[in-house]
Coordinates of N, CA and C in Angstrom, one line a residue:
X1 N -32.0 9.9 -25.6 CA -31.1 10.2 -24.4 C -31.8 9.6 -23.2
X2 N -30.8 9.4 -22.2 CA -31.3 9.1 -20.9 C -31.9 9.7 -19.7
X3 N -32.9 10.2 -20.1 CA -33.6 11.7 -19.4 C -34.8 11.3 -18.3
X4 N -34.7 11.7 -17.5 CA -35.9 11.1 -16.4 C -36.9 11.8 -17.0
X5 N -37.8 11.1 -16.9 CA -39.5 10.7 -17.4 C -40.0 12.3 -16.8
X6 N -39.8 12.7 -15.3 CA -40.0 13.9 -14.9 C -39.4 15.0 -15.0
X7 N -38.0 15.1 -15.4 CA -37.7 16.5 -15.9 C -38.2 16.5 -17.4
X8 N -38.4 15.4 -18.3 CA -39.0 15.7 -19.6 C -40.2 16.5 -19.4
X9 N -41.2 16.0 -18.5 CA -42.4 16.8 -18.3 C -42.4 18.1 -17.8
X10 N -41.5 18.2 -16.9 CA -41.1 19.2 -16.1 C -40.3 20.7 -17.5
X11 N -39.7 19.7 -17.9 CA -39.2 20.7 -19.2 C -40.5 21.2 -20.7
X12 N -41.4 20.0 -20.6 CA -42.6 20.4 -21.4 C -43.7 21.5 -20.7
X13 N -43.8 21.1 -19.5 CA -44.5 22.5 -18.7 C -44.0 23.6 -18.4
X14 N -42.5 24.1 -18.7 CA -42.4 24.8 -18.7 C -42.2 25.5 -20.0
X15 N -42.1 25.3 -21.0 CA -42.1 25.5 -22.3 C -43.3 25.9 -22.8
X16 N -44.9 25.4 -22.4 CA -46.5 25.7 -22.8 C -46.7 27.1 -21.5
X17 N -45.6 27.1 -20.6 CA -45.9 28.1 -20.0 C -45.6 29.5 -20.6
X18 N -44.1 29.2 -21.3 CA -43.7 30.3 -21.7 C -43.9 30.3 -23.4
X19 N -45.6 29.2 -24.2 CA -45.1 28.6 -25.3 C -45.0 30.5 -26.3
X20 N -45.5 31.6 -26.2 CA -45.4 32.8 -27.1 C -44.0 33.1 -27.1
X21 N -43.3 33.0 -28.0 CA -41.7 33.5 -28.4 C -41.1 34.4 -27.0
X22 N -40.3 34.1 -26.7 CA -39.5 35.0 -26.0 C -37.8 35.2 -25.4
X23 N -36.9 35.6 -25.5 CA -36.1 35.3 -24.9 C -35.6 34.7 -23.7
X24 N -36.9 34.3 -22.9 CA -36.6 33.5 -21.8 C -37.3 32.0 -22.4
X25 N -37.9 32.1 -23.7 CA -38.1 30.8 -24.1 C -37.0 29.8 -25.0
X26 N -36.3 30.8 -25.3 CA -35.5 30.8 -26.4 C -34.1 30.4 -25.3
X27 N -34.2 30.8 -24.4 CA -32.9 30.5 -23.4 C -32.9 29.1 -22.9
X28 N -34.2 29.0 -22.6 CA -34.8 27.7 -21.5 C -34.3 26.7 -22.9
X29 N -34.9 26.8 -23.8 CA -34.5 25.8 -25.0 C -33.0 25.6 -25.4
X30 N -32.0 26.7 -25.1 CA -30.9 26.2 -25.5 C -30.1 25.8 -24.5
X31 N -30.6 26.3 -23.4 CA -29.9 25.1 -22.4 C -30.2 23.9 -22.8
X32 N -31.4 23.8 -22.6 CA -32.0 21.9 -22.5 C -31.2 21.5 -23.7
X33 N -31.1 22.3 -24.7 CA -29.8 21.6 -26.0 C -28.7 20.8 -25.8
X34 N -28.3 22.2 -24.9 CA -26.9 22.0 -24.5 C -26.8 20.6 -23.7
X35 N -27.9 21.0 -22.8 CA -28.1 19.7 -21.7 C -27.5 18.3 -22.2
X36 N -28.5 18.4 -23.5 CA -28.7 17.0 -23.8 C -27.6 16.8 -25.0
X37 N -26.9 17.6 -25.7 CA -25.7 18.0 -26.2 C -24.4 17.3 -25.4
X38 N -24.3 17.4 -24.0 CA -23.3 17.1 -23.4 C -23.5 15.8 -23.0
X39 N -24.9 15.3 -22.4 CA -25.0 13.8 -22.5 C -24.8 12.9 -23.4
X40 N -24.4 13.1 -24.7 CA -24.2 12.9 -26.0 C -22.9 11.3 -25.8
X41 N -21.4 12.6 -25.3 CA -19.9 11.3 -25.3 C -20.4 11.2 -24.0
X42 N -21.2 11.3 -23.1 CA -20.6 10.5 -21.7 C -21.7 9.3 -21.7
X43 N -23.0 9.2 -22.8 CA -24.0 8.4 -22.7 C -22.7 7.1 -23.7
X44 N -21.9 7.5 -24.5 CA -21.1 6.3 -25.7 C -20.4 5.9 -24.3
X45 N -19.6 7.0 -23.7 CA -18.7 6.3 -22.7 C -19.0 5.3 -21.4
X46 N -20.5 5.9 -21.4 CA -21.1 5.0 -20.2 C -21.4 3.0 -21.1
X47 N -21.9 3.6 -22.2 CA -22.1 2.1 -22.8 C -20.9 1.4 -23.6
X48 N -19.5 2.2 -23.6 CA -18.6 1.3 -23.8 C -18.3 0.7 -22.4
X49 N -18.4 1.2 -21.5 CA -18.0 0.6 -19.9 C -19.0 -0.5 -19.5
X50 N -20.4 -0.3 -19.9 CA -20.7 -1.5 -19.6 C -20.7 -2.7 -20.5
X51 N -20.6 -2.3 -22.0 CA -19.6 -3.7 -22.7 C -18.3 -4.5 -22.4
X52 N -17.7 -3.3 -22.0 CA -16.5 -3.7 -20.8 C -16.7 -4.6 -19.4
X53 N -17.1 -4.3 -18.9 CA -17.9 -5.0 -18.0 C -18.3 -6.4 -18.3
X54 N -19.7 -6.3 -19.3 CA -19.9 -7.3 -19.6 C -19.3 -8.6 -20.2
X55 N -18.0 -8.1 -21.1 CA -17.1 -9.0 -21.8 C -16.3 -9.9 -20.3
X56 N -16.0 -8.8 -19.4 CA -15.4 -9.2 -18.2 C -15.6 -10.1 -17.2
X57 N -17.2 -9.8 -17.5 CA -18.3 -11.1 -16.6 C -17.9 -12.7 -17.2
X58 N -18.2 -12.6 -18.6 CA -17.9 -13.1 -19.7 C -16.8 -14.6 -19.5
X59 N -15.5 -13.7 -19.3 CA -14.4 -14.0 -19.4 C -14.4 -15.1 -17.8
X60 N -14.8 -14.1 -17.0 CA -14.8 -14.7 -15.6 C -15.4 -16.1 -15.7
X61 N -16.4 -16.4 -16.2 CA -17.6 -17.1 -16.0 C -16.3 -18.4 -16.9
X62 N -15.8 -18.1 -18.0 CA -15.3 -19.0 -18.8 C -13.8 -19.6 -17.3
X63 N -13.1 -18.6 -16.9 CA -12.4 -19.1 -15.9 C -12.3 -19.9 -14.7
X64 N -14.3 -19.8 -14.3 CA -14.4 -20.9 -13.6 C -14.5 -22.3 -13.5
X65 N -14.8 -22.8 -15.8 CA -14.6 -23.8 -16.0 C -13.4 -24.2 -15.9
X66 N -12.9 -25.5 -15.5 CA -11.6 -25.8 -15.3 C -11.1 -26.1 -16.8
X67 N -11.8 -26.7 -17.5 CA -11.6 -27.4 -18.8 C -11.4 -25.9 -19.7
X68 N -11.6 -24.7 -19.8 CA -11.4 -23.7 -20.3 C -10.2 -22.6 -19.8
X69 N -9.7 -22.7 -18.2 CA -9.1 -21.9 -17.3 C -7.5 -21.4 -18.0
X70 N -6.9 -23.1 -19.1 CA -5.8 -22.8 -19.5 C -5.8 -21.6 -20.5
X71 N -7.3 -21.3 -20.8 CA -7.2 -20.0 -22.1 C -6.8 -19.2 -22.0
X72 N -6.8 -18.9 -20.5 CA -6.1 -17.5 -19.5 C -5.2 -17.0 -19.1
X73 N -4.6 -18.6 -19.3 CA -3.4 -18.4 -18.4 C -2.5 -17.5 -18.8
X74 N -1.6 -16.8 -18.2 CA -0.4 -16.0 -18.5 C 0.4 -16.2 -20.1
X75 N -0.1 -15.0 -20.8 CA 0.7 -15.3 -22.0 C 0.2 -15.3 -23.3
X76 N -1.2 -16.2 -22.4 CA -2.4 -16.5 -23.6 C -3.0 -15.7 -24.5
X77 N -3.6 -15.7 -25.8 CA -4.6 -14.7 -26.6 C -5.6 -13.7 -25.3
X78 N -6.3 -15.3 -24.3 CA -7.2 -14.7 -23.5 C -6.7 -13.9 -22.8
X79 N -5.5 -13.8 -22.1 CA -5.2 -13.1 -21.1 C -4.6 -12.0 -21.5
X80 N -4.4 -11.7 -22.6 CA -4.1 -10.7 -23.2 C -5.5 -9.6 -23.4
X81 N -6.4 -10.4 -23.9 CA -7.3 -9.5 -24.1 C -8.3 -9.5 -22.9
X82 N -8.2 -10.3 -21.6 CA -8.7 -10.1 -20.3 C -8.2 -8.5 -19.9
X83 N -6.8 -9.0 -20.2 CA -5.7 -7.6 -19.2 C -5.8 -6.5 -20.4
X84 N -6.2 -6.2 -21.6 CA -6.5 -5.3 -22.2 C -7.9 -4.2 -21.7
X85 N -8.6 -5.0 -21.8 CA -10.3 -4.9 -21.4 C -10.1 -4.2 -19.8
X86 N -9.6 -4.8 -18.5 CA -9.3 -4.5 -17.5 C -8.3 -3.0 -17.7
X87 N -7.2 -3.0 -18.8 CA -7.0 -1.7 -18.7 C -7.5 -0.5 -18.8
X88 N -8.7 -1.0 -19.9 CA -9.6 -0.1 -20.8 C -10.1 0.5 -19.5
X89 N -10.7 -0.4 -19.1 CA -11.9 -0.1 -18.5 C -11.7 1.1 -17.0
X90 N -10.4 0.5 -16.4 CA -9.9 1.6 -15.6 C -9.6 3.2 -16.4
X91 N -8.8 2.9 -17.5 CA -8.9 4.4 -18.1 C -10.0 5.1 -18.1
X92 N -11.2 4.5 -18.6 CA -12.3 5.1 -19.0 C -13.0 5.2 -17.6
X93 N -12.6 4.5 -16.5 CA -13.6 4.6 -15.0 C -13.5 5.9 -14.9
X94 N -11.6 6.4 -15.3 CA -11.1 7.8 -14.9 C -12.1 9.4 -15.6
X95 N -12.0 8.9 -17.1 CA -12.1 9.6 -17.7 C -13.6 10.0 -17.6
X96 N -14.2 8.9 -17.9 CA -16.1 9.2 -17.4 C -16.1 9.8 -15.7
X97 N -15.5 9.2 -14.8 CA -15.9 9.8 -13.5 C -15.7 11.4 -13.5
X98 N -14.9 11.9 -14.3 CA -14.4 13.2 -14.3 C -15.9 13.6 -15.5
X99 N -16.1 12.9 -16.1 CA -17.0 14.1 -17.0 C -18.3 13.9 -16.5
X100 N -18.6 12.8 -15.9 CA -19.6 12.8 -15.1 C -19.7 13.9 -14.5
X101 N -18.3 14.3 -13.2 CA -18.8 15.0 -12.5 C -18.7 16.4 -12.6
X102 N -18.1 16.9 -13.9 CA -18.3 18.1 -14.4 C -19.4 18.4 -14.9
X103 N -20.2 17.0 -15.3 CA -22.1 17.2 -16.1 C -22.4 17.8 -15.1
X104 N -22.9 17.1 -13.9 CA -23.6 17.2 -13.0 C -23.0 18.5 -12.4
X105 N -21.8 19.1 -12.2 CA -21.2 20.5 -11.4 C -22.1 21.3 -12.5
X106 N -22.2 21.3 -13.7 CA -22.4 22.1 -14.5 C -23.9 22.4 -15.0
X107 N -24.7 21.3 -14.7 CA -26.0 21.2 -15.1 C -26.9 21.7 -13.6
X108 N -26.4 21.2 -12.8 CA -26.8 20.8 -11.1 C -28.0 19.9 -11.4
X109 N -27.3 18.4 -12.1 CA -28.9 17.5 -12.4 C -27.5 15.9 -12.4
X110 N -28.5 15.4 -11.9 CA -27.3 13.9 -12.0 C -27.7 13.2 -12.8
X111 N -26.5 12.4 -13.7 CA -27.0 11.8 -15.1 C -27.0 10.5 -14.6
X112 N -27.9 10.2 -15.6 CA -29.0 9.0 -15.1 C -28.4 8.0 -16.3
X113 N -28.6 7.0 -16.0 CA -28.4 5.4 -17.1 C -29.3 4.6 -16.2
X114 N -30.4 4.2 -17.3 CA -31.4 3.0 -17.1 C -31.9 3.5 -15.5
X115 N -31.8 4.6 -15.9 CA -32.9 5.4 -14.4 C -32.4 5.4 -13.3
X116 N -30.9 5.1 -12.9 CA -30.4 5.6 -11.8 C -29.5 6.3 -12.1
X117 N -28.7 6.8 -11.4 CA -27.9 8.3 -11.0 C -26.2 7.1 -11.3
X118 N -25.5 7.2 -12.6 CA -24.4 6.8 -13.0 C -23.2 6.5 -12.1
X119 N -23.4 7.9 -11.2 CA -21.5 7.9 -10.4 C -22.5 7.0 -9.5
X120 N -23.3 6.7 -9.2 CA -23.2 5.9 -7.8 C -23.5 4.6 -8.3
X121 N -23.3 4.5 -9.2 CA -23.3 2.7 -10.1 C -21.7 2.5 -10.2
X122 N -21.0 3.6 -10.6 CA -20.0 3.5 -10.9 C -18.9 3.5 -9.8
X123 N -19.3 3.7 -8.1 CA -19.0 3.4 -7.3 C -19.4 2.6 -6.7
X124 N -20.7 1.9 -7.0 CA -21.0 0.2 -6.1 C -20.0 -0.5 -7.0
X125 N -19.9 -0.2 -8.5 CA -19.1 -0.6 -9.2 C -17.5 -1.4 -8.4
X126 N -17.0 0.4 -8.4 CA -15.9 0.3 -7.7 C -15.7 -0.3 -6.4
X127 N -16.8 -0.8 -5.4 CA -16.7 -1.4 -4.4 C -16.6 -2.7 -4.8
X128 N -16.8 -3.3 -5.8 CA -16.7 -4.9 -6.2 C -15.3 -4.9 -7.1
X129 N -14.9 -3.8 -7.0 CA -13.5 -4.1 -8.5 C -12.5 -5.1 -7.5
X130 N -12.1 -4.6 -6.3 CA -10.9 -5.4 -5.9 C -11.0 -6.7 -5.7
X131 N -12.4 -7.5 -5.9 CA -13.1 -8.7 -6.3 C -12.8 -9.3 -8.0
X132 N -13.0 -8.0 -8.8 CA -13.4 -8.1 -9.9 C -11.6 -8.9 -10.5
X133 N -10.7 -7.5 -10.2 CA -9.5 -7.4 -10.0 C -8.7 -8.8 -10.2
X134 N -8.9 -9.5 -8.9 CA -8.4 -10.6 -8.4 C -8.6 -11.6 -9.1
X135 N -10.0 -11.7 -9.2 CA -10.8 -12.4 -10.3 C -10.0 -12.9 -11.8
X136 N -9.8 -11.8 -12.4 CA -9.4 -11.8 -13.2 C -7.8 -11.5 -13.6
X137 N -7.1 -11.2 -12.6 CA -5.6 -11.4 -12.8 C -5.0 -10.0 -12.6
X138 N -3.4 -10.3 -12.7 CA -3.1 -8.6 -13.0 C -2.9 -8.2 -14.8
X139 N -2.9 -7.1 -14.3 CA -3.2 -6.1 -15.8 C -1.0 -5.6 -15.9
X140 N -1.2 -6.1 -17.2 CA 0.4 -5.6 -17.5 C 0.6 -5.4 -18.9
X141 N 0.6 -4.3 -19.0 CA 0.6 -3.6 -20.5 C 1.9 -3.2 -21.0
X142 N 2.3 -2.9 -22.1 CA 3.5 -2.3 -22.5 C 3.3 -0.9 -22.6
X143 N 4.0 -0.2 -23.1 CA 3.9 1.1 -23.6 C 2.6 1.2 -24.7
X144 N 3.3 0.4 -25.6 CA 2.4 0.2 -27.0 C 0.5 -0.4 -26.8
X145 N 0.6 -1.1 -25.9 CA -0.6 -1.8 -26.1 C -1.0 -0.4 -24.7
X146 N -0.6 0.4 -23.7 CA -1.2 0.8 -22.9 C -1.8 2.7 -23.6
X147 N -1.1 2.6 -24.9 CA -1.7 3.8 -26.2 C -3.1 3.3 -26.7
X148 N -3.2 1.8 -26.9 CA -4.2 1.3 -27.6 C -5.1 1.4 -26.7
X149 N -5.1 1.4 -25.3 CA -6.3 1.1 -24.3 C -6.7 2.9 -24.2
X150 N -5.7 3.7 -24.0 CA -6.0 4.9 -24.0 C -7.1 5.4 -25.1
X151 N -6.5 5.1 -26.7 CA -6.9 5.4 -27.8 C -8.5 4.9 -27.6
X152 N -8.6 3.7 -27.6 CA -9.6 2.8 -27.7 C -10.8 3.8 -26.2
X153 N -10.3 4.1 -25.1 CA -11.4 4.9 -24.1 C -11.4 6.1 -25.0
X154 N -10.8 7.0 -25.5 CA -11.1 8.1 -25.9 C -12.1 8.2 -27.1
X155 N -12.4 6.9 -27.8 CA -13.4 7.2 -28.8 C -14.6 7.4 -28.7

């Protein structure tokens, strides 16, 4: 899991402090379970968003070739699965921002990816999407394909 290097220690010192059996040892340990129990779907959700992401960079990079740009265009395979990927990835901004911030309401500890504090990645994030957005087109889903993007964040 993605655990700062100092609450691990912080969690091992206090564990050799209390290490003779006790109910206050036995408590301290099933939190930290729990802890790291709930980090569990928001650590999958955090690394499908940044596959998202990354496919998105991806796509981008391929649209500023001109000799590749018709892949995209309206209608295409690509722009179908550009505007898929873009849907995803808004569902699941919703869905992780919310369990993020019930981790953190609930733990009072902010969850970390690759050693920074997630919601405020996921808000520099969001400061570049109306870039990102533009970038890459509008998002126009049916009914049908806007179940699959749902389906597909909820795993």
């Amino acid at each position: 899991m993605q655990t700062d290097p100092v609450d691990r220690v912080d969690f091992l010192t206090q564990v050799l402090e209390l290490a003779p059996y006790s109910e206050e040892l036995l408590a301290l340990l099933q939190n930290y379970s729990s802890r790291l129990a709930a980090q569990l779907p928001l650590l999958q959700q955090v690394t499908r968003r940044e596959f998202i992401k990354y496919r998105l960079k991806c796509i981008h990079r391929f649209q500023q070739d001109p000799a590749k740009r018709a892949e995209f265009a309206s209608g295409t395979e690509g722009a179908r699965t550009r505007d898929m990927l873009m849907s995803e990835l808004g569902v699941l901004n919703n869905k992780l921002g919310n369990g993020l911030q019930e981790y953190e309401r609930r733990y009072t500890d902010r969850f970390m990816f690759r050693g920074k504090p997630y919601l405020d990645e996921m808000a520099a994030d969001g400061r570049r999407m109306p870039e990102l957005v533009a970038a890459m087109g509008s998002v126009m889903l049916s009914p049908g394909e806007y179940s699959k993007v749902t389906y597909a964040a909820e795993r």
